[in-house]
mmCIF file with all atom_site columns, C-alpha atoms in Angstrom:
data_model
loop_
_atom_site.group_PDB
_atom_site.id
_atom_site.type_symbol
_atom_site.label_atom_id
_atom_site.label_alt_id
_atom_site.label_comp_id
_atom_site.label_asym_id
_atom_site.label_entity_id
_atom_site.label_seq_id
_atom_site.pdbx_PDB_ins_code
_atom_site.Cartn_x
_atom_site.Cartn_y
_atom_site.Cartn_z
_atom_site.occupancy
_atom_site.B_iso_or_equiv
_atom_site.pdbx_formal_charge
_atom_site.auth_seq_id
_atom_site.auth_comp_id
_atom_site.auth_asym_id
_atom_site.auth_atom_id
_atom_site.pdbx_PDB_model_num
ATOM 1   C CA . ASP A 1 1   ? 3.375   -19.345 5.047   1.00 64.00 ? 1   ASP A CA 1
ATOM 2   C CA . ALA A 1 2   ? 1.498   -18.847 1.736   1.00 82.00 ? 2   ALA A CA 1
ATOM 3   C CA . GLY A 1 3   ? 1.051   -15.164 2.276   1.00 95.00 ? 3   GLY A CA 1
ATOM 4   C CA . VAL A 1 4   ? -2.051  -13.160 1.389   1.00 97.00 ? 4   VAL A CA 1
ATOM 5   C CA . ILE A 1 5   ? -3.899  -14.916 -1.435  1.00 98.00 ? 5   ILE A CA 1
ATOM 6   C CA . GLN A 1 6   ? -6.072  -13.027 -3.829  1.00 98.00 ? 6   GLN A CA 1
ATOM 7   C CA . SER A 1 7   ? -8.289  -14.197 -6.681  1.00 97.00 ? 7   SER A CA 1
ATOM 8   C CA . PRO A 1 8   ? -8.809  -13.759 -9.506  1.00 98.00 ? 8   PRO A CA 1
ATOM 9   C CA . ARG A 1 9   ? -5.387  -12.369 -10.503 1.00 97.00 ? 9   ARG A CA 1
ATOM 10  C CA . HIS A 1 10  ? -6.768  -10.846 -13.666 1.00 97.00 ? 10  HIS A CA 1
ATOM 11  C CA . GLU A 1 11  ? -10.364 -10.152 -14.705 1.00 97.00 ? 11  GLU A CA 1
ATOM 12  C CA . VAL A 1 12  ? -11.838 -8.445  -17.774 1.00 98.00 ? 12  VAL A CA 1
ATOM 13  C CA . THR A 1 13  ? -15.550 -7.751  -17.511 1.00 97.00 ? 13  THR A CA 1
ATOM 14  C CA . GLU A 1 14  ? -18.136 -5.703  -19.318 1.00 97.00 ? 14  GLU A CA 1
ATOM 15  C CA . MET A 1 15  ? -19.653 -2.587  -17.883 1.00 97.00 ? 15  MET A CA 1
ATOM 16  C CA . GLY A 1 16  ? -22.700 -3.332  -15.765 1.00 97.00 ? 16  GLY A CA 1
ATOM 17  C CA . GLN A 1 17  ? -21.538 -6.755  -14.637 1.00 98.00 ? 17  GLN A CA 1
ATOM 18  C CA . GLU A 1 18  ? -20.945 -7.792  -11.097 1.00 98.00 ? 18  GLU A CA 1
ATOM 19  C CA . VAL A 1 19  ? -17.362 -8.377  -10.004 1.00 98.00 ? 19  VAL A CA 1
ATOM 20  C CA . THR A 1 20  ? -16.318 -10.244 -6.874  1.00 98.00 ? 20  THR A CA 1
ATOM 21  C CA . LEU A 1 21  ? -12.827 -10.139 -5.755  1.00 98.00 ? 21  LEU A CA 1
ATOM 22  C CA . ARG A 1 22  ? -11.601 -12.570 -3.024  1.00 98.00 ? 22  ARG A CA 1
ATOM 23  C CA . CYS A 1 23  ? -8.923  -12.569 -0.369  1.00 98.00 ? 23  CYS A CA 1
ATOM 24  C CA . LYS A 1 24  ? -7.454  -15.019 2.106   1.00 98.00 ? 24  LYS A CA 1
ATOM 25  C CA . PRO A 1 25  ? -5.335  -13.252 4.686   1.00 98.00 ? 25  PRO A CA 1
ATOM 26  C CA . ILE A 1 26  ? -2.375  -14.743 6.437   1.00 96.00 ? 26  ILE A CA 1
ATOM 27  C CA . SER A 1 27  ? -3.461  -17.192 9.114   1.00 95.00 ? 27  SER A CA 1
ATOM 28  C CA . GLY A 1 28  ? -3.574  -15.527 12.520  1.00 94.00 ? 28  GLY A CA 1
ATOM 29  C CA . HIS A 1 29  ? -3.759  -11.948 11.252  1.00 95.00 ? 29  HIS A CA 1
ATOM 30  C CA . ASP A 1 30  ? -6.557  -9.903  12.749  1.00 95.00 ? 30  ASP A CA 1
ATOM 31  C CA . TYR A 1 31  ? -6.528  -6.929  10.374  1.00 95.00 ? 31  TYR A CA 1
ATOM 32  C CA . LEU A 1 32  ? -7.483  -7.032  6.766   1.00 97.00 ? 32  LEU A CA 1
ATOM 33  C CA . PHE A 1 33  ? -7.297  -4.067  4.325   1.00 97.00 ? 33  PHE A CA 1
ATOM 34  C CA . TRP A 1 34  ? -8.568  -3.466  0.762   1.00 98.00 ? 34  TRP A CA 1
ATOM 35  C CA . TYR A 1 35  ? -6.626  -0.970  -1.298  1.00 97.00 ? 35  TYR A CA 1
ATOM 36  C CA . ARG A 1 36  ? -7.134  0.226   -4.894  1.00 98.00 ? 36  ARG A CA 1
ATOM 37  C CA . GLN A 1 37  ? -4.247  1.403   -7.028  1.00 97.00 ? 37  GLN A CA 1
ATOM 38  C CA . THR A 1 38  ? -4.510  3.525   -10.082 1.00 96.00 ? 38  THR A CA 1
ATOM 39  C CA . MET A 1 39  ? -2.101  5.785   -11.941 1.00 93.00 ? 39  MET A CA 1
ATOM 40  C CA . MET A 1 40  ? -4.240  8.848   -11.255 1.00 92.00 ? 40  MET A CA 1
ATOM 41  C CA . ARG A 1 41  ? -5.076  8.283   -7.613  1.00 93.00 ? 41  ARG A CA 1
ATOM 42  C CA . GLY A 1 42  ? -2.331  6.115   -6.323  1.00 94.00 ? 42  GLY A CA 1
ATOM 43  C CA . LEU A 1 43  ? -2.965  3.691   -3.475  1.00 96.00 ? 43  LEU A CA 1
ATOM 44  C CA . GLU A 1 44  ? -6.301  4.346   -1.814  1.00 95.00 ? 44  GLU A CA 1
ATOM 45  C CA . LEU A 1 45  ? -7.517  2.599   1.314   1.00 95.00 ? 45  LEU A CA 1
ATOM 46  C CA . LEU A 1 46  ? -11.106 1.421   0.601   1.00 97.00 ? 46  LEU A CA 1
ATOM 47  C CA . ILE A 1 47  ? -11.971 -0.423  3.790   1.00 97.00 ? 47  ILE A CA 1
ATOM 48  C CA . TYR A 1 48  ? -10.404 -2.324  6.553   1.00 96.00 ? 48  TYR A CA 1
ATOM 49  C CA . PHE A 1 49  ? -11.542 -4.990  9.117   1.00 97.00 ? 49  PHE A CA 1
ATOM 50  C CA . ASN A 1 50  ? -10.498 -5.945  12.573  1.00 95.00 ? 50  ASN A CA 1
ATOM 51  C CA . ASN A 1 51  ? -11.502 -9.407  13.770  1.00 96.00 ? 51  ASN A CA 1
ATOM 52  C CA . ASN A 1 52  ? -13.870 -9.611  10.833  1.00 96.00 ? 52  ASN A CA 1
ATOM 53  C CA . VAL A 1 53  ? -15.674 -6.368  11.727  1.00 97.00 ? 53  VAL A CA 1
ATOM 54  C CA . PRO A 1 54  ? -15.503 -3.374  9.350   1.00 97.00 ? 54  PRO A CA 1
ATOM 55  C CA . ILE A 1 55  ? -13.697 -0.547  11.174  1.00 95.00 ? 55  ILE A CA 1
ATOM 56  C CA . ASP A 1 56  ? -13.591 2.194   8.493   1.00 94.00 ? 56  ASP A CA 1
ATOM 57  C CA . ASP A 1 57  ? -15.223 2.104   5.087   1.00 95.00 ? 57  ASP A CA 1
ATOM 58  C CA . SER A 1 58  ? -14.915 5.819   4.391   1.00 93.00 ? 58  SER A CA 1
ATOM 59  C CA . GLY A 1 59  ? -12.704 5.047   1.389   1.00 94.00 ? 59  GLY A CA 1
ATOM 60  C CA . MET A 1 60  ? -15.348 3.026   -0.439  1.00 96.00 ? 60  MET A CA 1
ATOM 61  C CA . PRO A 1 61  ? -16.078 5.210   -3.448  1.00 89.00 ? 61  PRO A CA 1
ATOM 62  C CA . GLU A 1 62  ? -19.767 4.471   -4.011  1.00 88.00 ? 62  GLU A CA 1
ATOM 63  C CA . ASP A 1 63  ? -22.625 2.267   -2.968  1.00 92.00 ? 63  ASP A CA 1
ATOM 64  C CA . ARG A 1 64  ? -21.748 0.065   -5.915  1.00 96.00 ? 64  ARG A CA 1
ATOM 65  C CA . PHE A 1 65  ? -18.800 -1.160  -3.761  1.00 97.00 ? 65  PHE A CA 1
ATOM 66  C CA . SER A 1 66  ? -19.306 -3.492  -0.832  1.00 98.00 ? 66  SER A CA 1
ATOM 67  C CA . ALA A 1 67  ? -16.994 -5.634  1.264   1.00 98.00 ? 67  ALA A CA 1
ATOM 68  C CA . LYS A 1 68  ? -17.607 -8.515  3.644   1.00 98.00 ? 68  LYS A CA 1
ATOM 69  C CA . MET A 1 69  ? -15.542 -10.660 5.943   1.00 98.00 ? 69  MET A CA 1
ATOM 70  C CA . PRO A 1 70  ? -17.648 -13.603 6.994   1.00 97.00 ? 70  PRO A CA 1
ATOM 71  C CA . ASN A 1 71  ? -14.773 -15.277 8.824   1.00 96.00 ? 71  ASN A CA 1
ATOM 72  C CA . ALA A 1 72  ? -11.166 -14.780 9.780   1.00 96.00 ? 72  ALA A CA 1
ATOM 73  C CA . SER A 1 73  ? -9.858  -16.440 6.642   1.00 96.00 ? 73  SER A CA 1
ATOM 74  C CA . PHE A 1 74  ? -11.925 -14.944 3.886   1.00 97.00 ? 74  PHE A CA 1
ATOM 75  C CA . SER A 1 75  ? -12.955 -11.529 2.522   1.00 98.00 ? 75  SER A CA 1
ATOM 76  C CA . THR A 1 76  ? -14.767 -10.339 -0.559  1.00 98.00 ? 76  THR A CA 1
ATOM 77  C CA . LEU A 1 77  ? -14.887 -7.010  -2.399  1.00 98.00 ? 77  LEU A CA 1
ATOM 78  C CA . LYS A 1 78  ? -17.835 -6.751  -4.688  1.00 98.00 ? 78  LYS A CA 1
ATOM 79  C CA . ILE A 1 79  ? -18.588 -4.142  -7.358  1.00 98.00 ? 79  ILE A CA 1
ATOM 80  C CA . GLN A 1 80  ? -22.124 -4.082  -8.728  1.00 97.00 ? 80  GLN A CA 1
ATOM 81  C CA . PRO A 1 81  ? -22.642 -2.776  -11.320 1.00 97.00 ? 81  PRO A CA 1
ATOM 82  C CA . SER A 1 82  ? -19.111 -2.242  -12.548 1.00 97.00 ? 82  SER A CA 1
ATOM 83  C CA . GLU A 1 83  ? -18.031 0.750   -14.567 1.00 97.00 ? 83  GLU A CA 1
ATOM 84  C CA . PRO A 1 84  ? -14.899 1.410   -16.719 1.00 97.00 ? 84  PRO A CA 1
ATOM 85  C CA . ARG A 1 85  ? -13.575 3.865   -14.039 1.00 96.00 ? 85  ARG A CA 1
ATOM 86  C CA . ASP A 1 86  ? -13.365 0.933   -11.644 1.00 97.00 ? 86  ASP A CA 1
ATOM 87  C CA . SER A 1 87  ? -10.481 -0.466  -13.673 1.00 98.00 ? 87  SER A CA 1
ATOM 88  C CA . ALA A 1 88  ? -7.587  -0.754  -11.281 1.00 98.00 ? 88  ALA A CA 1
ATOM 89  C CA . VAL A 1 89  ? -5.441  -3.125  -9.320  1.00 98.00 ? 89  VAL A CA 1
ATOM 90  C CA . TYR A 1 90  ? -7.146  -4.106  -6.061  1.00 98.00 ? 90  TYR A CA 1
ATOM 91  C CA . PHE A 1 91  ? -4.780  -5.298  -3.301  1.00 98.00 ? 91  PHE A CA 1
ATOM 92  C CA . CYS A 1 92  ? -5.776  -7.114  -0.181  1.00 98.00 ? 92  CYS A CA 1
ATOM 93  C CA . ALA A 1 93  ? -3.389  -6.890  2.809   1.00 97.00 ? 93  ALA A CA 1
ATOM 94  C CA . SER A 1 94  ? -3.312  -8.209  6.288   1.00 96.00 ? 94  SER A CA 1
ATOM 95  C CA . THR A 1 95  ? -1.390  -7.735  9.550   1.00 94.00 ? 95  THR A CA 1
ATOM 96  C CA . LEU A 1 96  ? -1.297  -8.869  13.173  1.00 92.00 ? 96  LEU A CA 1
ATOM 97  C CA . GLY A 1 97  ? -2.219  -5.832  15.225  1.00 85.00 ? 97  GLY A CA 1
ATOM 98  C CA . LEU A 1 98  ? 0.909   -5.752  17.382  1.00 76.00 ? 98  LEU A CA 1
ATOM 99  C CA . SER A 1 99  ? 3.620   -3.094  17.544  1.00 70.00 ? 99  SER A CA 1
ATOM 100 C CA . GLY A 1 100 ? 6.347   -3.570  15.024  1.00 75.00 ? 100 GLY A CA 1
ATOM 101 C CA . ASN A 1 101 ? 4.421   -5.772  12.670  1.00 87.00 ? 101 ASN A CA 1
ATOM 102 C CA . THR A 1 102 ? 4.313   -4.820  8.978   1.00 91.00 ? 102 THR A CA 1
ATOM 103 C CA . ILE A 1 103 ? 1.323   -5.069  6.613   1.00 94.00 ? 103 ILE A CA 1
ATOM 104 C CA . TYR A 1 104 ? 1.666   -7.868  4.054   1.00 96.00 ? 104 TYR A CA 1
ATOM 105 C CA . PHE A 1 105 ? 0.121   -7.408  0.620   1.00 97.00 ? 105 PHE A CA 1
ATOM 106 C CA . GLY A 1 106 ? -1.295  -9.904  -1.765  1.00 97.00 ? 106 GLY A CA 1
ATOM 107 C CA . GLU A 1 107 ? -0.337  -10.040 -5.465  1.00 97.00 ? 107 GLU A CA 1
ATOM 108 C CA . GLY A 1 108 ? -3.342  -7.970  -6.390  1.00 98.00 ? 108 GLY A CA 1
ATOM 109 C CA . SER A 1 109 ? -6.397  -8.449  -8.691  1.00 98.00 ? 109 SER A CA 1
ATOM 110 C CA . TRP A 1 110 ? -6.030  -6.619  -12.024 1.00 98.00 ? 110 TRP A CA 1
ATOM 111 C CA . LEU A 1 111 ? -9.543  -5.546  -12.983 1.00 98.00 ? 111 LEU A CA 1
ATOM 112 C CA . THR A 1 112 ? -10.396 -4.141  -16.406 1.00 98.00 ? 112 THR A CA 1
ATOM 113 C CA . VAL A 1 113 ? -13.969 -3.033  -17.097 1.00 98.00 ? 113 VAL A CA 1
ATOM 114 C CA . VAL A 1 114 ? -14.718 -2.445  -20.741 1.00 97.00 ? 114 VAL A CA 1
ATOM 115 C CA . GLU B 2 1   ? -7.672  14.081  7.498   1.00 82.00 ? 1   GLU B CA 1
ATOM 116 C CA . LEU B 2 2   ? -4.169  12.649  7.154   1.00 87.00 ? 2   LEU B CA 1
ATOM 117 C CA . LYS B 2 3   ? -2.103  13.741  4.292   1.00 93.00 ? 3   LYS B CA 1
ATOM 118 C CA . VAL B 2 4   ? 1.100   11.961  3.277   1.00 96.00 ? 4   VAL B CA 1
ATOM 119 C CA . GLU B 2 5   ? 3.392   13.774  0.875   1.00 97.00 ? 5   GLU B CA 1
ATOM 120 C CA . GLN B 2 6   ? 6.522   12.292  -0.711  1.00 97.00 ? 6   GLN B CA 1
ATOM 121 C CA . ASN B 2 7   ? 9.125   14.073  -2.667  1.00 97.00 ? 7   ASN B CA 1
ATOM 122 C CA . PRO B 2 8   ? 10.470  13.861  -5.150  1.00 97.00 ? 8   PRO B CA 1
ATOM 123 C CA . LEU B 2 9   ? 7.842   11.937  -7.095  1.00 96.00 ? 9   LEU B CA 1
ATOM 124 C CA . PHE B 2 10  ? 10.386  10.935  -9.746  1.00 97.00 ? 10  PHE B CA 1
ATOM 125 C CA . LEU B 2 11  ? 14.133  10.482  -9.280  1.00 94.00 ? 11  LEU B CA 1
ATOM 126 C CA . SER B 2 12  ? 16.719  9.532   -11.875 1.00 95.00 ? 12  SER B CA 1
ATOM 127 C CA . MET B 2 13  ? 20.168  9.009   -10.523 1.00 92.00 ? 13  MET B CA 1
ATOM 128 C CA . GLN B 2 14  ? 23.485  7.584   -11.485 1.00 94.00 ? 14  GLN B CA 1
ATOM 129 C CA . GLU B 2 15  ? 24.818  4.358   -10.067 1.00 96.00 ? 15  GLU B CA 1
ATOM 130 C CA . GLY B 2 16  ? 27.095  5.036   -7.124  1.00 96.00 ? 16  GLY B CA 1
ATOM 131 C CA . LYS B 2 17  ? 25.406  8.201   -6.044  1.00 96.00 ? 17  LYS B CA 1
ATOM 132 C CA . ASN B 2 18  ? 23.523  8.941   -2.839  1.00 97.00 ? 18  ASN B CA 1
ATOM 133 C CA . TYR B 2 19  ? 20.086  10.426  -2.478  1.00 95.00 ? 19  TYR B CA 1
ATOM 134 C CA . THR B 2 20  ? 17.242  10.891  -0.046  1.00 97.00 ? 20  THR B CA 1
ATOM 135 C CA . ILE B 2 21  ? 13.532  10.492  -0.388  1.00 98.00 ? 21  ILE B CA 1
ATOM 136 C CA . TYR B 2 22  ? 11.342  12.526  1.924   1.00 98.00 ? 22  TYR B CA 1
ATOM 137 C CA . CYS B 2 23  ? 8.034   11.628  3.451   1.00 98.00 ? 23  CYS B CA 1
ATOM 138 C CA . ASN B 2 24  ? 5.977   14.333  5.303   1.00 97.00 ? 24  ASN B CA 1
ATOM 139 C CA . TYR B 2 25  ? 2.703   13.730  7.041   1.00 96.00 ? 25  TYR B CA 1
ATOM 140 C CA . SER B 2 26  ? 0.109   16.007  8.472   1.00 94.00 ? 26  SER B CA 1
ATOM 141 C CA . THR B 2 27  ? -1.097  14.475  11.739  1.00 89.00 ? 27  THR B CA 1
ATOM 142 C CA . THR B 2 28  ? 0.401   12.716  14.707  1.00 86.00 ? 28  THR B CA 1
ATOM 143 C CA . SER B 2 29  ? 1.369   9.141   14.081  1.00 85.00 ? 29  SER B CA 1
ATOM 144 C CA . ASP B 2 30  ? 3.609   6.636   15.786  1.00 72.00 ? 30  ASP B CA 1
ATOM 145 C CA . ARG B 2 31  ? 4.044   4.144   13.040  1.00 89.00 ? 31  ARG B CA 1
ATOM 146 C CA . LEU B 2 32  ? 5.461   4.615   9.583   1.00 94.00 ? 32  LEU B CA 1
ATOM 147 C CA . TYR B 2 33  ? 6.174   2.056   6.827   1.00 96.00 ? 33  TYR B CA 1
ATOM 148 C CA . TRP B 2 34  ? 8.421   2.076   3.764   1.00 98.00 ? 34  TRP B CA 1
ATOM 149 C CA . TYR B 2 35  ? 7.496   -0.212  0.852   1.00 98.00 ? 35  TYR B CA 1
ATOM 150 C CA . ARG B 2 36  ? 9.018   -1.079  -2.501  1.00 98.00 ? 36  ARG B CA 1
ATOM 151 C CA . GLN B 2 37  ? 7.025   -1.858  -5.614  1.00 98.00 ? 37  GLN B CA 1
ATOM 152 C CA . ASP B 2 38  ? 8.473   -3.157  -8.866  1.00 97.00 ? 38  ASP B CA 1
ATOM 153 C CA . PRO B 2 39  ? 6.423   -2.698  -12.058 1.00 94.00 ? 39  PRO B CA 1
ATOM 154 C CA . GLY B 2 40  ? 3.453   -4.990  -12.216 1.00 93.00 ? 40  GLY B CA 1
ATOM 155 C CA . LYS B 2 41  ? 4.209   -6.472  -8.824  1.00 96.00 ? 41  LYS B CA 1
ATOM 156 C CA . SER B 2 42  ? 2.891   -6.267  -5.278  1.00 96.00 ? 42  SER B CA 1
ATOM 157 C CA . LEU B 2 43  ? 4.288   -4.148  -2.468  1.00 97.00 ? 43  LEU B CA 1
ATOM 158 C CA . GLU B 2 44  ? 7.280   -5.491  -0.529  1.00 97.00 ? 44  GLU B CA 1
ATOM 159 C CA . SER B 2 45  ? 7.746   -4.215  3.044   1.00 96.00 ? 45  SER B CA 1
ATOM 160 C CA . LEU B 2 46  ? 11.166  -2.551  3.705   1.00 97.00 ? 46  LEU B CA 1
ATOM 161 C CA . PHE B 2 47  ? 10.917  -0.953  7.090   1.00 96.00 ? 47  PHE B CA 1
ATOM 162 C CA . VAL B 2 48  ? 8.542   -0.333  10.000  1.00 95.00 ? 48  VAL B CA 1
ATOM 163 C CA . LEU B 2 49  ? 9.454   2.728   12.088  1.00 94.00 ? 49  LEU B CA 1
ATOM 164 C CA . LEU B 2 50  ? 7.757   2.973   15.483  1.00 89.00 ? 50  LEU B CA 1
ATOM 165 C CA . SER B 2 51  ? 9.225   5.795   17.516  1.00 84.00 ? 51  SER B CA 1
ATOM 166 C CA . ASN B 2 52  ? 10.863  9.184   17.321  1.00 84.00 ? 52  ASN B CA 1
ATOM 167 C CA . GLY B 2 53  ? 14.484  8.871   16.306  1.00 86.00 ? 53  GLY B CA 1
ATOM 168 C CA . ALA B 2 54  ? 14.035  5.289   14.984  1.00 90.00 ? 54  ALA B CA 1
ATOM 169 C CA . VAL B 2 55  ? 16.638  4.390   12.377  1.00 93.00 ? 55  VAL B CA 1
ATOM 170 C CA . LYS B 2 56  ? 16.748  1.157   10.350  1.00 95.00 ? 56  LYS B CA 1
ATOM 171 C CA . GLN B 2 57  ? 19.072  0.003   7.687   1.00 97.00 ? 57  GLN B CA 1
ATOM 172 C CA . GLU B 2 58  ? 19.054  -2.816  5.215   1.00 96.00 ? 58  GLU B CA 1
ATOM 173 C CA . GLY B 2 59  ? 21.811  -2.927  2.630   1.00 96.00 ? 59  GLY B CA 1
ATOM 174 C CA . ARG B 2 60  ? 21.997  0.369   0.786   1.00 97.00 ? 60  ARG B CA 1
ATOM 175 C CA . LEU B 2 61  ? 18.725  1.712   2.247   1.00 98.00 ? 61  LEU B CA 1
ATOM 176 C CA . MET B 2 62  ? 18.441  3.542   5.493   1.00 98.00 ? 62  MET B CA 1
ATOM 177 C CA . ALA B 2 63  ? 15.115  4.848   6.965   1.00 98.00 ? 63  ALA B CA 1
ATOM 178 C CA . SER B 2 64  ? 14.596  7.252   9.799   1.00 97.00 ? 64  SER B CA 1
ATOM 179 C CA . LEU B 2 65  ? 11.688  8.870   11.580  1.00 95.00 ? 65  LEU B CA 1
ATOM 180 C CA . ASP B 2 66  ? 11.283  12.240  13.242  1.00 94.00 ? 66  ASP B CA 1
ATOM 181 C CA . THR B 2 67  ? 7.851   12.253  14.733  1.00 91.00 ? 67  THR B CA 1
ATOM 182 C CA . LYS B 2 68  ? 8.122   15.772  16.023  1.00 92.00 ? 68  LYS B CA 1
ATOM 183 C CA . ALA B 2 69  ? 8.769   17.111  12.519  1.00 94.00 ? 69  ALA B CA 1
ATOM 184 C CA . ARG B 2 70  ? 6.331   14.522  11.046  1.00 94.00 ? 70  ARG B CA 1
ATOM 185 C CA . LEU B 2 71  ? 9.080   13.518  8.615   1.00 96.00 ? 71  LEU B CA 1
ATOM 186 C CA . SER B 2 72  ? 10.639  10.326  7.535   1.00 97.00 ? 72  SER B CA 1
ATOM 187 C CA . THR B 2 73  ? 13.497  9.835   5.136   1.00 98.00 ? 73  THR B CA 1
ATOM 188 C CA . LEU B 2 74  ? 14.713  6.995   3.009   1.00 98.00 ? 74  LEU B CA 1
ATOM 189 C CA . HIS B 2 75  ? 18.387  7.388   2.232   1.00 98.00 ? 75  HIS B CA 1
ATOM 190 C CA . ILE B 2 76  ? 19.993  5.521   -0.691  1.00 97.00 ? 76  ILE B CA 1
ATOM 191 C CA . THR B 2 77  ? 23.730  4.975   -0.445  1.00 97.00 ? 77  THR B CA 1
ATOM 192 C CA . ALA B 2 78  ? 25.796  4.155   -3.561  1.00 95.00 ? 78  ALA B CA 1
ATOM 193 C CA . ALA B 2 79  ? 22.795  3.330   -5.697  1.00 95.00 ? 79  ALA B CA 1
ATOM 194 C CA . VAL B 2 80  ? 22.790  0.298   -7.990  1.00 96.00 ? 80  VAL B CA 1
ATOM 195 C CA . HIS B 2 81  ? 20.482  -0.483  -10.885 1.00 95.00 ? 81  HIS B CA 1
ATOM 196 C CA . ASP B 2 82  ? 18.620  -3.161  -8.898  1.00 96.00 ? 82  ASP B CA 1
ATOM 197 C CA . LEU B 2 83  ? 17.217  -0.399  -6.632  1.00 97.00 ? 83  LEU B CA 1
ATOM 198 C CA . SER B 2 84  ? 15.145  0.928   -9.466  1.00 97.00 ? 84  SER B CA 1
ATOM 199 C CA . ALA B 2 85  ? 11.533  0.724   -8.301  1.00 97.00 ? 85  ALA B CA 1
ATOM 200 C CA . THR B 2 86  ? 8.738   2.841   -6.861  1.00 98.00 ? 86  THR B CA 1
ATOM 201 C CA . TYR B 2 87  ? 9.120   3.509   -3.117  1.00 98.00 ? 87  TYR B CA 1
ATOM 202 C CA . PHE B 2 88  ? 6.083   4.318   -0.955  1.00 98.00 ? 88  PHE B CA 1
ATOM 203 C CA . CYS B 2 89  ? 5.847   5.563   2.566   1.00 97.00 ? 89  CYS B CA 1
ATOM 204 C CA . ALA B 2 90  ? 2.693   4.832   4.500   1.00 96.00 ? 90  ALA B CA 1
ATOM 205 C CA . VAL B 2 91  ? 1.510   6.352   7.791   1.00 94.00 ? 91  VAL B CA 1
ATOM 206 C CA . GLU B 2 92  ? -0.804  4.806   10.373  1.00 91.00 ? 92  GLU B CA 1
ATOM 207 C CA . THR B 2 93  ? -3.302  7.291   11.730  1.00 85.00 ? 93  THR B CA 1
ATOM 208 C CA . GLY B 2 94  ? -4.603  5.234   14.602  1.00 79.00 ? 94  GLY B CA 1
ATOM 209 C CA . GLY B 2 95  ? -6.484  1.986   14.820  1.00 79.00 ? 95  GLY B CA 1
ATOM 210 C CA . PHE B 2 96  ? -4.220  0.697   12.120  1.00 84.00 ? 96  PHE B CA 1
ATOM 211 C CA . LYS B 2 97  ? -5.700  2.917   9.428   1.00 88.00 ? 97  LYS B CA 1
ATOM 212 C CA . THR B 2 98  ? -2.826  3.245   7.070   1.00 91.00 ? 98  THR B CA 1
ATOM 213 C CA . ILE B 2 99  ? -2.536  5.882   4.356   1.00 94.00 ? 99  ILE B CA 1
ATOM 214 C CA . PHE B 2 100 ? 0.003   5.766   1.544   1.00 96.00 ? 100 PHE B CA 1
ATOM 215 C CA . GLY B 2 101 ? 1.986   8.577   -0.082  1.00 97.00 ? 101 GLY B CA 1
ATOM 216 C CA . ALA B 2 102 ? 1.995   8.980   -3.887  1.00 97.00 ? 102 ALA B CA 1
ATOM 217 C CA . GLY B 2 103 ? 5.195   7.070   -4.281  1.00 97.00 ? 103 GLY B CA 1
ATOM 218 C CA . THR B 2 104 ? 8.618   7.987   -5.599  1.00 97.00 ? 104 THR B CA 1
ATOM 219 C CA . ARG B 2 105 ? 9.613   6.384   -8.857  1.00 97.00 ? 105 ARG B CA 1
ATOM 220 C CA . LEU B 2 106 ? 13.352  5.786   -8.759  1.00 97.00 ? 106 LEU B CA 1
ATOM 221 C CA . PHE B 2 107 ? 15.426  5.006   -11.824 1.00 97.00 ? 107 PHE B CA 1
ATOM 222 C CA . VAL B 2 108 ? 19.084  4.234   -11.366 1.00 96.00 ? 108 VAL B CA 1
ATOM 223 C CA . LYS B 2 109 ? 21.142  4.603   -14.504 1.00 94.00 ? 109 LYS B CA 1
ATOM 224 C CA . ALA B 2 110 ? 24.135  2.326   -15.054 1.00 86.00 ? 110 ALA B CA 1
#
């Protein structure tokens, strides 16, 4: 299995630009998570989906952030407009919602907003 | 709101020594995870603990869960340099919403 696949791996963008991060979960998994990691705030859960439906988006910091999951094999996290304080590593993760299963993380998207 | 607290946040230890990392959480949960993260890398799953009294071991690491005390421990036996990393516990609150602790940065000195 290829694991959770994220793109881009690294992105540098200017303040005010739109940023779109992409994620392909592990095939067959029915939960997908977006986390953000920074030195100051650690790992924060932004939003998670079950069967493509957003379950909890209470971690999304502002209206500038939005996430979609149009089908079981693809999700996007969009920031518009981006700001320097959005610089972080954004991880996508997925799991099969059964007892005992772990959550698998992608390699992360390293975002720098200048 | 679920709070997950780890301590210590930073741990420097000598090779061959034993130590324990603690993870406390504030609300009822029946599932707890331990992860390892190397610098610049993703998170690697170590253990999933499901029930009170659960104990799992892999090599020099052993994790346990006490749901009544809302406490999990990650015990390191005879540490080696390769164990140097950041270790996170994560707690599921229900509906698979999973919250992470701040992490424990472990440095094992040769």
